[in-house]
Each structure stands twice: as structure tokens, then as C-alpha cells.
Amino acid sequence: MTTETFEFQVEARQLLQLMIHSVYSNKDVFLRELVSNASDALDKLRLEKLRDDSLDADVSDLHIELDVDKEARTLTVRDNGIGMSYDEVGQLIGTIANSGTATFLQELKEAKDAAGAEGLIGQFGVGFYSGFMAADEVTLVTRRAGEGQGTRWTSRGEATYTLERVDDAPQGTSVTLHLKPADPENQLHDYTSEWTIREIVKRYSDFITWPIRMVPEARDGEDAPGPETLNSMKALWARSRDEVSDDEYHELYKHISHDWREPLETIRLQAEGTFEYQALLFVPSHAPHDLFTRDFKRGVQLYVKRVFIMDDCEALLPPYLRFVKGVVDAQDLSLNVSREILQQDRHIRMMQRRLTKKVLSTVKEFMAKDADRYATFWREFGTALKEGLVTDSENRDAILAVSSFATTHSADEPTTLAQYVERMKDGQEDIWFITGESRQSIENSPHMEAFRDKGIEVLLLTDAVDEVWVDAVGAYEGKKLRSVAKGEIDLDAEGAEKAGEEREKQAEEYAGLLGWMQERLDEDIKEVRLSTRLTVSPACVVSDAHDLTPALENMYRAMGQEVPRTKRILELNPGHPLVKGLHEAYRASEDRTELAESAELLHTLAVLAEGGQPKDPARFVRLVADRLERTL
């Protein structure tokens, strides 16, 4: 057969060099990753056979085999699972780009501790390459179930790898590591040692549902022993809580999530009665790097009577809980169930409701009993959870109860809506909020001036989803959620009559200027009016009470939805010297050419103050430069 040689991509070479030069302190994880890959291959074959009875594949004795050759110093991890075709080897093994190598390398540099770095191996799907931590050369031989020809892949982890078609490959995949010499100082153990292999399998892979077999060493004078199963294969979710240690739960979490860190919480659930199922869910302690990407794989593993059926079963949890990992084992579902059937299944919907409520009640316990764990959870997953305020009306109150938000009340401590309502001033009827890109930018917004002066607390919302959920929720305990940047605002509860008379007098006085400016700026604004929210800035732009905000318009456009451009309202501060000067200049002269440019500048400054962009940046710069030149 012809052997072809290929070059690794630059990023792939960088990754391999990191593996080879011991970036990871715990070299043992390579065996965990290879066994995990083998287990996945067995799961996939059984599922494929369930779906296609005609598949020419032997599923009578699915297992993982570990083979040690002390003389040749090799360790082989072999499975008789789904295997790979020649093209799949080239795509999945030959190029690491599919695993997000660039992102992996970046996160590896940013990892703050060894445990964080080690977790990236599995999380980015590059577990196969961890074998180069322990081996000078790796050989992979594989044949896809149902195909007649196999493939051999070989590399020393340097610049190249080879691919070759082979005729005598058994079904499944075998990975042979040509081991480096043991180096205890660098945590590189002797992986030809039976004791070492047993200890690693027991620590990391005892719960795997497939037998992991190894032929033990023959004793002097004894017959050659047969293969021995190293793992217990006990389903942790089916055992009582007092039979399972936290370490065992954590290893199961690491196996199914490919996250090296320990989970934030383990959630057990057992339902009995007309529809029985068991669930073991994990709340991670860190958000995965791709949580908000379209390709993020969400959902938990689905088993039926301890038989693996489906990975990433999306129907069992709503999208806003996509970060939750775990296992659900149902007793009364068909083994031949499909994703389409699951979407319609009444029992699945019942399970989703129960699992969702259980996760939310766990977060509520964090909030009530463990402030540190709640703070970690909200920092990592609060943005995702708030999506449920828009999509899950049934659990909206429960989500609101465990949500917290930055606020002007404290620079460090977030607040719940219940705490906000408790602190509301006498006579205050609404819950005020402002949205924007960052806390600093919205705290300094002109829209905040009157609220700051009167000491009224404002929620500071900086996540993209905040633009949407505030409208979906609308109110909390009878208090409306109102934006400080929308509609007309009157904070003068006391002396309202006197303040109203004063505003009416100012409106009459400024009527000519307001009308003229509205005419001049008609293309960009729907109205010019005097402001009750400004105390320092000369002007601001606001949205009408029921209009979309600019950020929401941009969000819809980014999703491919065309929305009409909404004209906004320009508010002027009649107490500001600039506005007073504009008014005097308007009354003093019939020639308002220069004044029109000043009005345009004032409007653009108001747009900039809230983080927007000038409609014509070049013209804006020219007008500002012209004004500056005259002052010199």
C-alpha cells in the first residue's frame, strides 16, 4: 500500500510541541483521554447498530483492551468500536484545526493554574495528542465498522505524519504509544507497569460502562492468565449516595464534560411511579469557552435502562441551562428513540420540567446558603440563565428570584430585584434601569444625571440579553421596569406643580428654537424637547417609550432580521450655557447658517455621549476642527 506523508499546520506543530515538552504536570491524563475516546467509539457503534440493523459490525463483545509490551516499551489502547475511515482519519486526526487549535493555544497561555491547563486537553477535543506527553511515536490503526479497508496513521509529533491504507485492520481503533523512558522527576511514570495502569484506570475510568481489559503479568511457574477487567462498570447514578464518593462523581463529570476542574455542584434526582428515571447532573465551576457560540454542544447524556442512547440530548434541558452536564437514565423509553421523537414525547417534557426546576432550586440554595458559590455561578453562567427570562415564561419567577444585577447602590455587590424594591425611596413607583456596553460607560451617561442627583438607585445592565428580557418581564411585584433612556421622566414628586409651571414657561420661551432645530434635524430625529433628566450635560438622545433601542436594532440586524430605523428624541438642558447660548443666537439673528452647524454638532455630541457613532464622521471632524480653529 502507498504511504503518504503530510505536514502538520503551524498551529498543530505548536500544540504538539507543547504536549511533548510537558506543559501538563499530570502526564497520567493521556490514558484517561485515550480510554475516554475508546468509550465514545463503542457508544457510537452500539447506537449506529440500533439505527441500522444491516450494518456489518460485530457488537457481541464491545470492550476496551490495554496491551503492554515491556520489551518493546509500548502501550496499546484498543477498542472494537465504530472506527474511522481513511478520510475521517485525515480530518479528525491529521489536522488539529477542527479542534479549535488557535483558541486552545490562547486559552492555554491564559490558564491561571495547572488544573485549569490540564482541563483544556479534553475540552478542546485534542485528547488524542496528549499521548505525545508519554510517547516518542504514536501509531493509530483503525477500520470503520462496515468497511473492508483500514488506515494506519503514524507520527513522531514533529513536522509530519503519514497515512497508509491497510487490509488487515480489525474493526475499531488501536492507538500504540512507543513510550519514553520513565522520568519520575518530571512526573513521567513507567506506563509498562501493571500497577501504574491499574491505578490510573481505577482513578479515572472505573465508572465507564464498557469493560476495560488487560492481561496481567504471568507469575513464575503459573500458566498465562486470561484478560482481567480493571473497572467496576457501575453506573454511579444507580447507586445510593452513601456508596459513592465525591471523587467518583467528579471523575464521571470530567469524563462526560472533558473539563479537568471539579464541578461546582452535583445534583442527584430519582423519580419513581408511572415513569421512572434517575438523573445525575453537574453544574460546572467555569463556563466553557464556546458557551455562546452557535456550534456549542448542549444537553446531557441519555441512557435507557443503563444502555447509552444519545449524547448531548437537547430535549432534556432548556437552552438557557445548556452549561449543565450529566446523565439521565430512563426506564420506559424505547432503545430506538430518535431526537425527533424526543421533541414530541410527553415523558421527556415531564423530565425537562422536573430537571429544570431542580437546577433552579439548587441555584436558589447557593444564593441562600453559600454566597461564594452563588457568586461563582452567576459570574460564569448568569448571562446564559437570563435568556430564560425571555424564553421560559413558566419558570420566569424562579429565574428572577435567583438573578442579581449590578447597581448604583454598590460598586462591588450585585443586587436582586427584591433587594432593590426594599430600598426604593418613598413615592418611587418604578424600578429604573439602564443598558449599555460597560458599567463605566453607562454610569457616566447623561441619562443618569438626574437620578444621581436625587439618589435614585438604577440597575446597570451590560449583557446583550438585558436589552430583551426587561421588555419580556415588564414588571416585578407590581413595579414597572423602566429605562432611564426612554420616554419622558419626571422625578419631581414633591413640588411637582411648581416644577410643571416652570417647565411650561421654559417650553414657551424655547418653542421657536425647538421647532427650528426639529426642522433642521428632521432627517435624524422625531422631536426636540427640553429635558428633565439632564443636570450637567447640554443634550442627550432618548428613545420613545415603546421604541426599540439602537442596541436592540443592531442585535436584530446581526441576526439577519431587517428592522426599520427608528428616529429618536433630542432633549436639551435649558440650564446649560451652551443651550442658552444657542437660544440667544437664534433670537438675535435671521442668518442661521452657522447656527445650523452648531445644532448638528450638539446632536452628534449627544449621540457620542451615549456610546453611538456619528452619521458622517468626516463631516463631524471637519466641523469640530473649524470651531477649534476659530478659538485660537
XYZ file of C-alpha atoms in Angstrom:
632
model
C 0.000 0.000 0.000
C 1.122 3.555 -0.715
C 2.218 5.612 2.282
C 1.561 9.350 2.034
C 3.381 11.932 4.135
C 1.685 15.170 5.189
C 2.872 18.251 7.060
C 1.177 19.479 10.195
C -0.156 23.015 10.112
C 1.849 25.625 12.014
C -0.626 25.765 14.906
C -0.775 21.977 15.082
C 3.020 21.823 15.368
C 2.900 24.392 18.170
C 0.323 22.295 20.003
C 2.345 19.101 19.631
C 5.474 20.818 20.909
C 3.546 21.980 23.974
C 2.395 18.422 24.605
C 5.872 16.943 24.102
C 7.601 19.489 26.297
C 5.492 18.714 29.323
C 3.124 21.645 29.570
C 0.947 19.399 31.737
C 2.266 18.393 35.127
C -0.005 15.325 35.309
C 1.087 13.091 32.425
C -1.283 10.287 33.519
C -4.236 12.074 31.900
C -3.176 10.820 28.464
C -4.531 7.355 29.353
C -7.763 8.837 30.669
C -8.252 10.656 27.357
C -7.468 7.635 25.167
C -9.806 5.404 27.188
C -12.487 8.093 27.009
C -12.128 8.265 23.215
C -12.399 4.466 23.029
C -15.542 4.524 25.188
C -17.111 7.126 22.878
C -16.316 4.923 19.862
C -18.096 1.963 21.481
C -21.128 4.127 22.326
C -21.307 5.314 18.725
C -21.136 1.803 17.298
C -23.924 0.491 19.518
C -26.087 3.478 18.615
C -25.318 3.027 14.896
C -26.267 -0.651 15.108
C -29.540 0.220 16.845
C -30.410 2.555 13.999
C -29.224 0.298 11.183
C -29.615 -3.449 11.624
C -27.956 -4.045 8.266
C -24.633 -2.607 9.460
C -21.957 -5.278 9.076
C -20.393 -4.957 12.531
C -19.808 -7.288 15.460
C -21.322 -5.880 18.650
C -21.377 -9.118 20.654
C -18.413 -8.228 22.888
C -17.740 -4.498 22.855
C -14.800 -3.652 25.090
C -11.588 -1.673 25.575
C -8.282 -3.525 25.752
C -4.966 -2.344 27.188
C -1.915 -4.192 25.916
C 1.548 -3.687 27.445
C 4.817 -4.867 25.859
C 7.623 -4.331 28.372
C 10.420 -5.323 25.997
C 9.313 -3.049 23.161
C 8.146 -0.404 25.722
C 4.782 0.065 24.052
C 1.291 0.586 25.428
C -1.695 -0.021 23.141
C -5.247 1.182 23.814
C -7.588 -0.822 21.590
C -11.370 -0.781 21.090
C -13.720 -2.606 18.717
C -15.987 0.403 18.286
C -17.119 2.496 15.325
C -13.615 3.135 13.932
C -12.712 5.718 11.262
C -12.451 5.780 7.504
C -9.332 6.999 5.669
C -10.890 10.432 5.096
C -12.050 10.709 8.712
C -8.540 9.991 9.963
C -7.227 12.795 7.775
C -9.907 15.195 9.002
C -10.083 14.272 12.690
C -6.548 13.116 13.449
C -4.316 14.576 10.755
C -5.389 18.189 11.231
C -5.998 19.601 14.676
C -7.642 22.707 13.222
C -11.052 21.054 13.674
C -10.457 21.141 17.407
C -10.022 24.903 17.556
C -6.253 24.874 17.919
C -5.779 28.639 17.896
C -8.337 29.126 20.672
C -6.824 26.223 22.590
C -3.340 27.754 22.467
C -4.670 31.149 23.545
C -6.595 29.736 26.499
C -3.620 27.602 27.447
C -1.488 30.734 27.746
C -4.187 32.379 29.861
C -4.757 29.370 32.165
C -4.090 30.569 35.716
C -3.247 27.212 37.257
C -2.133 23.712 36.378
C -5.603 22.236 36.890
C -7.052 24.803 34.509
C -4.450 23.978 31.877
C -4.983 20.237 32.166
C -8.712 20.665 31.662
C -8.158 22.126 28.238
C -6.965 18.803 26.781
C -10.364 17.193 26.698
C -12.382 20.388 26.491
C -10.943 21.214 23.069
C -11.088 17.661 21.743
C -7.313 17.284 21.490
C -7.115 14.377 23.946
C -5.574 12.076 21.329
C -2.489 14.298 21.155
C -1.906 14.055 24.903
C -0.336 10.676 24.066
C 2.766 12.541 22.918
C 3.414 13.530 26.544
C 4.346 9.900 27.224
C 5.454 8.660 23.791
C 8.149 9.415 21.236
C 5.976 7.975 18.468
C 2.272 7.228 18.131
C 0.728 4.758 15.681
C -3.019 4.573 15.098
C -4.634 1.716 13.179
C -8.372 1.907 12.520
C -11.159 0.469 10.389
C -14.651 1.877 10.268
C -17.419 -0.624 11.046
C -18.959 -1.875 7.814
C -15.920 -1.042 5.659
C -13.367 -3.522 4.330
C -10.180 -1.466 4.428
C -8.387 0.179 7.330
C -5.979 3.089 7.830
C -2.662 3.496 9.621
C -1.592 6.935 10.943
C 1.921 7.446 12.345
C 3.784 10.454 13.699
C 6.664 11.364 15.983
C 4.908 14.596 16.879
C 7.270 16.725 14.815
C 6.612 18.326 11.446
C 4.911 15.442 9.620
C 2.614 12.441 9.867
C 1.995 9.537 7.488
C -1.230 7.933 6.252
C -1.444 4.449 4.760
C -4.313 2.169 3.736
C -4.112 -1.326 5.268
C -6.077 -4.510 4.546
C -5.720 -6.443 7.791
C -7.042 -3.895 10.313
C -9.677 -5.209 12.761
C -12.892 -3.289 13.368
C -12.342 -0.301 15.686
C -9.250 1.651 16.627
C -5.936 0.857 18.295
C -3.511 3.544 19.470
C 0.034 2.321 20.140
C 2.358 4.538 22.151
C 6.115 3.971 21.822
C 6.840 5.086 25.355
C 9.532 7.474 26.527
C 11.822 6.325 29.361
C 10.311 6.825 32.813
C 11.264 10.148 34.389
C 9.873 10.441 37.952
C 11.264 13.976 38.395
C 9.016 15.176 35.551
C 6.021 13.098 36.696
C 6.537 10.688 33.779
C 5.757 7.272 35.221
C 6.572 3.826 33.873
C 3.452 3.105 31.826
C 4.530 -0.501 31.216
C 3.946 -1.139 34.922
C 0.797 -3.160 35.570
C 0.309 -1.440 38.941
C 0.516 2.038 37.337
C -2.036 1.135 34.639
C -4.443 -0.336 37.205
C -4.183 2.728 39.422
C -4.842 5.183 36.560
C -7.849 3.221 35.268
C -9.320 2.936 38.778
C -8.845 6.647 39.409
C -10.215 7.996 36.140
C -12.248 5.342 34.334
C -13.791 2.983 36.883
C -17.330 4.193 36.049
C -17.078 3.681 32.275
C -19.850 1.316 31.202
C -17.631 -0.803 28.914
C -15.168 -3.390 30.264
C -11.537 -2.213 30.234
C -9.451 -5.380 29.994
C -5.777 -6.144 30.454
C -3.849 -9.403 30.588
C -1.961 -9.363 33.903
C 1.677 -10.417 34.102
C 2.275 -14.152 34.433
C 3.804 -15.301 37.717
C 6.750 -17.677 37.754
C 5.586 -21.261 37.338
C 1.982 -20.287 36.601
C 0.014 -20.620 33.375
C -0.511 -17.471 31.353
C -3.553 -15.703 32.881
C -6.557 -14.604 30.860
C -7.661 -10.997 30.433
C -8.908 -9.222 33.566
C -11.478 -6.413 33.720
C -9.991 -3.418 35.534
C -13.086 -1.220 36.011
C -16.233 -1.856 38.031
C -18.580 -0.534 35.271
C -21.059 0.511 37.961
C -23.484 3.260 36.933
C -22.908 5.889 39.620
C -26.394 7.315 39.175
C -27.909 3.918 40.033
C -26.007 3.593 43.306
C -27.103 5.173 46.586
C -25.394 8.384 47.660
C -23.526 6.785 50.563
C -21.950 4.210 48.220
C -20.287 6.815 46.010
C -17.521 9.221 46.947
C -17.309 12.828 45.741
C -14.155 11.888 43.868
C -16.053 9.258 41.864
C -18.763 11.765 40.979
C -16.128 14.277 39.945
C -14.359 11.772 37.691
C -17.654 10.968 35.969
C -18.173 14.695 35.429
C -14.715 15.062 33.938
C -15.335 12.099 31.660
C -18.589 13.411 30.187
C -17.699 17.113 30.135
C -13.995 16.928 29.210
C -13.407 19.523 31.921
C -10.496 18.833 34.265
C -11.791 21.106 37.018
C -14.150 19.817 39.669
C -17.825 20.753 39.263
C -19.428 23.464 41.344
C -22.283 21.156 42.377
C -23.525 17.608 41.885
C -27.316 17.170 41.646
C -28.982 13.777 42.151
C -32.587 13.140 41.197
C -34.656 9.942 41.291
C -38.245 9.799 40.073
C -40.477 6.828 40.821
C -44.047 5.993 39.913
C -45.664 5.787 36.499
C -42.478 6.985 34.782
C -39.176 6.144 36.420
C -35.828 7.739 35.752
C -32.610 8.669 37.505
C -30.537 11.762 36.860
C -27.074 12.838 37.876
C -26.419 16.445 36.853
C -23.361 18.641 37.301
C -23.091 22.421 37.439
C -19.586 23.320 36.171
C -17.370 25.761 38.025
C -16.262 27.511 34.815
C -18.096 28.471 31.638
C -16.746 26.674 28.547
C -15.029 28.895 26.002
C -17.728 28.311 23.378
C -20.848 28.652 25.571
C -22.277 31.451 23.421
C -21.328 30.077 20.011
C -23.789 28.520 17.591
C -21.874 25.222 17.498
C -21.874 24.676 21.275
C -22.981 21.125 22.041
C -25.640 21.263 24.732
C -27.634 18.654 26.556
C -26.977 15.708 28.839
C -26.332 12.060 28.041
C -29.452 9.893 27.710
C -29.455 6.243 28.783
C -32.348 3.789 28.715
C -32.019 1.025 31.336
C -28.262 1.815 31.554
C -27.834 1.476 27.786
C -26.284 4.577 26.216
C -28.688 6.072 23.657
C -27.685 9.639 22.927
C -25.005 12.206 23.672
C -25.984 15.888 24.012
C -29.724 15.201 24.354
C -31.065 18.730 23.937
C -34.656 17.857 24.819
C -33.861 17.192 28.487
C -32.928 20.764 29.461
C -33.851 24.169 28.013
C -31.211 26.091 26.026
C -30.530 28.568 28.847
C -29.290 25.650 31.010
C -27.024 24.338 28.235
C -23.977 24.530 30.511
C -25.341 21.744 32.775
C -23.747 18.351 32.116
C -24.771 14.922 33.323
C -26.606 11.667 32.748
C -30.310 10.816 32.648
C -31.284 7.130 32.713
C -34.956 6.462 31.838
C -36.639 3.102 32.373
C -39.571 3.292 29.965
C -38.249 4.788 26.724
C -37.603 2.846 23.537
C -33.997 1.919 22.775
C -34.611 3.100 19.225
C -35.676 6.610 20.193
C -34.623 9.494 17.911
C -34.107 13.214 18.502
C -37.294 13.965 16.547
C -39.366 11.570 18.674
C -37.889 13.052 21.862
C -39.143 16.539 20.945
C -42.738 15.204 20.993
C -42.506 12.716 23.858
C -44.729 13.574 26.834
C -42.416 11.824 29.301
C -39.407 13.775 28.038
C -41.287 17.049 28.566
C -42.141 15.956 32.110
C -38.483 15.156 32.757
C -37.362 18.510 31.347
C -39.735 20.407 33.650
C -38.554 18.470 36.703
C -34.846 18.741 35.865
C -35.174 22.474 35.146
C -36.888 23.149 38.465
C -34.256 21.087 40.283
C -31.376 23.076 38.768
C -33.060 26.400 39.575
C -33.788 25.317 43.159
C -30.097 24.364 43.502
C -29.070 27.870 42.417
C -31.558 29.260 44.946
C -29.826 27.225 47.656
C -26.476 28.710 46.576
C -27.951 32.181 46.997
C -29.408 31.430 50.430
C -26.599 29.364 51.960
C -23.336 29.824 50.062
C -22.590 33.332 48.799
C -19.233 32.366 47.305
C -20.647 29.534 45.211
C -23.539 31.719 44.092
C -21.105 34.478 43.082
C -19.088 31.956 41.055
C -22.212 30.581 39.398
C -23.590 33.997 38.484
C -20.253 35.263 37.159
C -19.886 32.230 34.886
C -23.474 31.488 33.870
C -25.694 34.441 34.789
C -25.796 35.741 31.229
C -26.991 32.376 29.908
C -29.551 31.964 32.703
C -31.111 35.367 31.918
C -32.014 34.036 28.459
C -34.681 32.008 30.289
C -36.434 35.234 31.302
C -37.272 35.636 27.622
C -37.880 32.023 26.583
C -39.307 30.273 29.655
C -42.387 32.056 30.981
C -43.277 29.064 33.171
C -40.097 29.456 35.242
C -39.670 33.220 34.863
C -40.398 33.987 38.518
C -37.954 31.303 39.670
C -35.234 32.694 37.374
C -35.880 36.254 38.552
C -35.606 35.080 42.157
C -32.035 33.831 41.592
C -30.899 36.675 39.325
C -28.759 39.562 40.504
C -27.634 42.751 38.809
C -25.048 45.474 39.101
C -26.486 48.652 40.555
C -25.554 52.192 41.504
C -26.143 51.201 45.142
C -22.780 49.402 45.293
C -19.674 49.309 43.160
C -18.994 45.660 44.053
C -22.085 43.883 45.336
C -24.860 42.952 42.889
C -28.476 43.197 43.983
C -31.651 41.198 43.473
C -34.903 42.839 42.394
C -36.323 42.038 45.849
C -33.473 43.963 47.494
C -33.940 46.853 45.065
C -37.646 47.097 45.918
C -36.852 47.110 49.660
C -34.532 50.103 49.154
C -36.895 52.124 46.923
C -37.464 55.704 48.052
C -40.831 56.850 49.387
C -43.050 57.714 46.463
C -40.879 55.829 43.920
C -43.157 53.706 41.764
C -40.800 52.220 39.170
C -37.667 50.085 39.006
C -35.173 52.058 36.937
C -32.503 50.528 34.715
C -30.047 51.489 32.006
C -28.438 49.235 29.386
C -25.071 49.621 27.694
C -21.737 48.027 26.840
C -19.963 48.568 30.161
C -20.617 49.758 33.671
C -18.264 52.711 33.287
C -19.888 53.997 30.106
C -23.472 53.820 31.386
C -22.641 55.236 34.823
C -21.242 58.295 33.044
C -24.211 58.552 30.668
C -26.085 61.895 30.595
C -29.295 59.910 31.158
C -28.121 59.199 34.711
C -27.621 62.786 35.861
C -30.995 63.477 37.480
C -31.071 60.018 39.098
C -27.605 60.552 40.538
C -28.578 63.971 41.900
C -31.693 62.614 43.580
C -30.017 59.435 44.870
C -32.352 57.076 42.992
C -30.897 53.609 42.516
C -30.526 52.361 38.931
C -29.811 48.825 37.689
C -26.759 48.780 35.398
C -27.334 46.132 32.711
C -24.435 45.367 30.374
C -25.241 41.971 28.795
C -26.777 41.804 25.323
C -29.701 39.734 26.645
C -30.609 42.556 29.065
C -31.959 44.565 26.131
C -34.559 41.838 25.597
C -35.563 40.411 28.969
C -36.536 43.749 30.557
C -39.300 44.109 27.959
C -40.333 40.463 28.306
C -40.601 40.718 32.111
C -42.122 44.205 32.177
C -42.678 44.429 35.928
C -41.709 42.927 39.276
C -44.113 42.802 42.229
C -46.291 45.431 40.580
C -43.344 47.777 39.931
C -42.719 48.605 36.271
C -39.239 48.169 34.845
C -38.399 51.480 33.189
C -35.376 52.611 31.209
C -33.785 55.907 32.229
C -33.087 56.433 28.493
C -36.659 56.054 27.229
C -39.748 58.247 27.368
C -40.336 61.376 29.422
C -39.199 61.338 33.021
C -40.473 63.349 35.959
C -38.612 62.750 39.210
C -40.023 65.806 40.983
C -42.602 64.043 43.127
C -42.517 66.913 45.587
C -43.173 70.363 44.222
C -44.477 68.835 41.000
C -46.951 71.665 40.437
C -44.296 74.369 40.752
C -41.868 72.389 38.584
C -44.583 71.900 35.978
C -45.311 75.632 35.793
C -41.615 76.352 35.382
C -41.279 73.832 32.544
C -44.309 75.223 30.748
C -42.784 78.698 30.913
C -39.432 77.400 29.571
C -41.192 75.450 26.807
C -42.940 78.631 25.621
C -39.687 80.580 25.772
C -37.732 77.932 23.816
C -40.554 76.993 21.402
C -39.000 78.838 18.458
C -35.551 77.246 18.874
C -37.029 73.761 19.417
C -39.213 74.000 16.319
C -36.346 75.340 14.176
C -33.943 72.591 15.356
C -36.513 69.902 14.728
C -36.908 71.166 11.178
C -33.130 71.290 10.630
C -32.527 67.806 12.097
C -35.712 66.197 10.809
C -33.825 63.505 8.886
C -32.337 62.117 12.117
C -34.753 62.908 14.960
C -38.500 62.803 15.536
C -38.662 65.559 18.167
C -36.639 68.197 20.018
C -37.771 68.958 23.572
C -36.489 70.298 26.867
C -35.139 67.721 29.298
C -35.990 66.937 32.904
C -33.267 64.281 33.232
C -30.184 66.443 32.475
C -28.367 68.451 35.113
C -24.803 68.689 33.727
C -24.753 67.771 30.029
C -26.154 70.089 27.347
C -28.146 67.412 25.473
C -28.963 63.725 25.163
C -30.846 61.470 22.791
C -33.588 59.197 24.119
C -35.948 56.621 22.674
C -39.700 56.930 22.795
C -41.327 54.792 25.471
C -42.229 51.929 23.114
C -39.438 52.226 20.526
C -36.592 49.765 20.023
C -33.268 50.942 21.427
C -30.321 51.298 18.986
C -28.608 48.314 20.623
C -31.705 46.153 20.098
C -31.980 47.291 16.475
C -28.339 46.301 15.901
C -28.931 42.941 17.592
C -31.844 42.124 15.302
C -29.854 43.164 12.230
C -26.941 40.960 13.337
C -29.397 38.045 13.434
C -30.420 38.809 9.847
C -33.745 40.497 10.682
C -34.474 43.750 8.923
C -35.974 46.383 11.227
C -36.814 49.966 10.221
C -34.513 52.657 11.548
C -36.140 54.432 14.477
C -35.805 58.194 14.815
C -35.031 59.279 18.349
C -35.752 62.318 20.500
C -33.196 65.055 21.205
C -33.515 66.549 24.682
C -31.889 69.879 25.582
C -30.861 71.085 29.031
C -32.202 74.659 29.297
C -29.889 75.340 32.240
C -26.693 74.616 30.291
C -24.676 77.631 28.982
C -24.343 76.045 25.520
C -28.110 75.655 25.131
C -28.684 79.158 26.489
C -26.159 80.487 24.005
C -27.894 78.670 21.138
C -31.189 80.170 22.200
C -29.787 83.720 22.348
C -28.077 83.324 18.959
C -31.331 82.016 17.450
C -33.253 85.073 18.690
C -30.537 87.569 17.760
C -30.022 86.802 14.070
C -32.008 85.899 10.973
C -28.927 84.314 9.327
C -28.710 80.921 10.993
C -26.259 79.127 8.675
C -23.599 78.842 11.331
C -26.179 78.107 13.986
C -27.386 75.122 11.961
C -23.894 73.617 12.140
C -23.875 74.175 15.908
C -27.220 72.381 16.218
C -25.822 69.490 14.172
C -22.734 69.346 16.391
C -24.861 69.356 19.540
C -26.920 66.436 18.258
C -23.794 64.437 17.321
C -22.223 65.114 20.731
C -25.369 63.733 22.367
C -25.095 60.581 20.218
C -21.414 60.185 21.156
C -22.162 60.656 24.855
C -24.303 57.511 24.920
C -21.732 55.448 23.012
C -23.170 55.882 19.500
C -21.382 56.786 16.246
C -21.643 59.991 14.151
C -23.658 59.515 10.974
C -20.881 61.216 8.979
C -17.621 61.030 10.993
C -15.598 63.020 8.419
C -18.091 65.902 8.465
C -18.188 65.867 12.259
C -14.381 66.086 12.462
C -14.336 68.935 9.947
C -16.950 70.937 11.884
C -15.118 70.417 15.200
C -11.760 71.372 13.630
C -13.343 74.510 12.164
C -14.713 75.537 15.577
C -11.369 74.880 17.274
C -9.528 76.930 14.667
C -11.695 79.959 15.447
C -10.862 79.790 19.131
C -7.076 80.039 18.534
